[in-house]
Amino acid sequence: MVTIKVNNLIDFVADVFSHAESSPEEARRIATYLTTANLTGHDSHGVIRVPVYVRWKKTGNVVPNQTAEIVVDTPSLAVVDGRFGYGQTVAPFAVKTGIEKCRKAGLAAVALRNAGHIGRIGDWAEMAAAEGLVSVHFVNAAGSLLVAPFGGVEKRLSTAPYCVGIPRAGQDPIVLDFATSIVAEGKVLVASRGGKKLPNGALIDADGTLSEEPSVLYGPYTPDGPRDHTRGTGAIRAFGEHKGSGLAFICELLGGALTGTGATSGGRRFANGMLSFYIDPKVVDTSNYFDGEITRYADFIRATKPVAGVDQVLIPGDPERKTRTERTANGVPLPDDTWAAIVNTAREVGVSEVSIQRATS
Ligand code: NAD
């Protein structure tokens, strides 16, 4: 395991993307969002993605320095075409559009289509919450056929995340943010690179056997070689039985079909689609009741008597807050395999040995 200081990691990853045709601003944005995923404990959506992003750039799957386009524009609704630009560039544009419309109308919807990987959806909920807005996001990952629906053994869904953010007065927002699969694909990636093991039965093989072995998804792989989910015989399972599988289906329909990105199917270009709703609580809550009631209810939930082995019942956002505090102070831990794969990619795009050495100083 190597531990990298937060600023060093951002500088290093920004250097990689600067060498991969992104402008300095875009390179730093990608680096900052990826590092934030690590800071919040979602290593699956952190800097482990550097090799695959650079591979996608080389194959033309993602376009550096792309400008998103507003293709439908009404006072309360927009459709934004990301034109396969980096998610870290086109998603903030879409969220900013939603924030501006919501400020004026009290309620807004934005359909983002054809975005490169938009990473941790919690980032977008946090961006809206920082402006005092509630937001709800239905997302799919078209082209990323990974998940078996309830009762099935074949990949038919993406990991289709769902996310809700609620602003708090003078506090961190409440953010519920999860993949609708038992684990996000990145967690299989992390496990395959020597990181945290998968929970029991997270995967299902073609014959219906439950498994925690990443090769069920990727087929045989080498420690620092690429991972290809089209090579394995199995799938990730949808979470929550028929209910989670149903929510994943809805994310495919709203985040995928309605945005124009398309619901997930095999053999097509990767793109995230995201349908987001924004609500201004100040417009709804004229008697200023909401925030105090959240405090009362969150305290009530946290005070639940825990089951054996659990210290305290948490609310959404608590685990991320704790990890962010720890890692901001101590740095981001990365398994050796993960770091080796990132460094290989950095060398491939021409990052200097001095910069590589500096990252671990
Ligand atoms: P996860 O299983 O870690 O669940 C995270 C959510 O559960 C958070 O809201 C967290 O606060 C809450 N939580 C965790 N432990 C808790 C506890 N003990 N008590 C109460 N709440 C708790 O997340 P995941 O499903 O692995 O998703 C990881 C990330 O992957 C997310 O940020 C998601 O947006 C992202 N993702 C992105 C894509 C994409 O295509 N861009 C696809 C899938 C997932």
PDB file of N, CA and C in Angstrom, residues 57 92 119 161 168 261 272 274 306 339:
ATOM      1  N   LYS A  57      -9.615   7.904 -23.969  1.00  0.00           N
ATOM      2  CA  LYS A  57      -9.201   9.091 -24.749  1.00  0.00           C
ATOM      3  C   LYS A  57      -8.498   8.635 -26.022  1.00  0.00           C
ATOM      4  N   PRO A  92     -20.607  19.197 -14.500  1.00  0.00           N
ATOM      5  CA  PRO A  92     -20.767  20.471 -13.771  1.00  0.00           C
ATOM      6  C   PRO A  92     -21.516  21.517 -14.596  1.00  0.00           C
ATOM      7  N   GLY A 119     -18.414   9.848 -12.846  1.00  0.00           N
ATOM      8  CA  GLY A 119     -17.801   9.522 -11.561  1.00  0.00           C
ATOM      9  C   GLY A 119     -18.798   9.340 -10.438  1.00  0.00           C
ATOM     10  N   PRO A 161     -26.522   4.323 -11.045  1.00  0.00           N
ATOM     11  CA  PRO A 161     -26.644   4.904  -9.700  1.00  0.00           C
ATOM     12  C   PRO A 161     -27.840   5.852  -9.519  1.00  0.00           C
ATOM     13  N   ARG A 168     -28.053  21.449   4.163  1.00  0.00           N
ATOM     14  CA  ARG A 168     -28.275  21.737   5.584  1.00  0.00           C
ATOM     15  C   ARG A 168     -27.744  23.137   5.886  1.00  0.00           C
ATOM     16  N   THR A 261     -29.651   9.274 -24.091  1.00  0.00           N
ATOM     17  CA  THR A 261     -28.384   8.532 -24.052  1.00  0.00           C
ATOM     18  C   THR A 261     -28.615   7.099 -24.527  1.00  0.00           C
ATOM     19  N   ASN A 272     -22.494   8.153 -19.829  1.00  0.00           N
ATOM     20  CA  ASN A 272     -23.447   8.307 -18.734  1.00  0.00           C
ATOM     21  C   ASN A 272     -24.589   9.206 -19.191  1.00  0.00           C
ATOM     22  N   MET A 274     -27.917  11.257 -17.291  1.00  0.00           N
ATOM     23  CA  MET A 274     -28.374  11.625 -15.935  1.00  0.00           C
ATOM     24  C   MET A 274     -29.592  12.537 -16.035  1.00  0.00           C
ATOM     25  N   PRO A 306     -28.269   0.099  18.325  1.00  0.00           N
ATOM     26  CA  PRO A 306     -27.645  -0.647  17.229  1.00  0.00           C
ATOM     27  C   PRO A 306     -27.668  -2.160  17.456  1.00  0.00           C
ATOM     28  N   TRP A 339      -1.513   1.747  -7.813  1.00  0.00           N
ATOM     29  CA  TRP A 339      -0.522   2.800  -8.044  1.00  0.00           C
ATOM     30  C   TRP A 339       0.360   2.445  -9.253  1.00  0.00           C
TER      31      TRP A 339
END
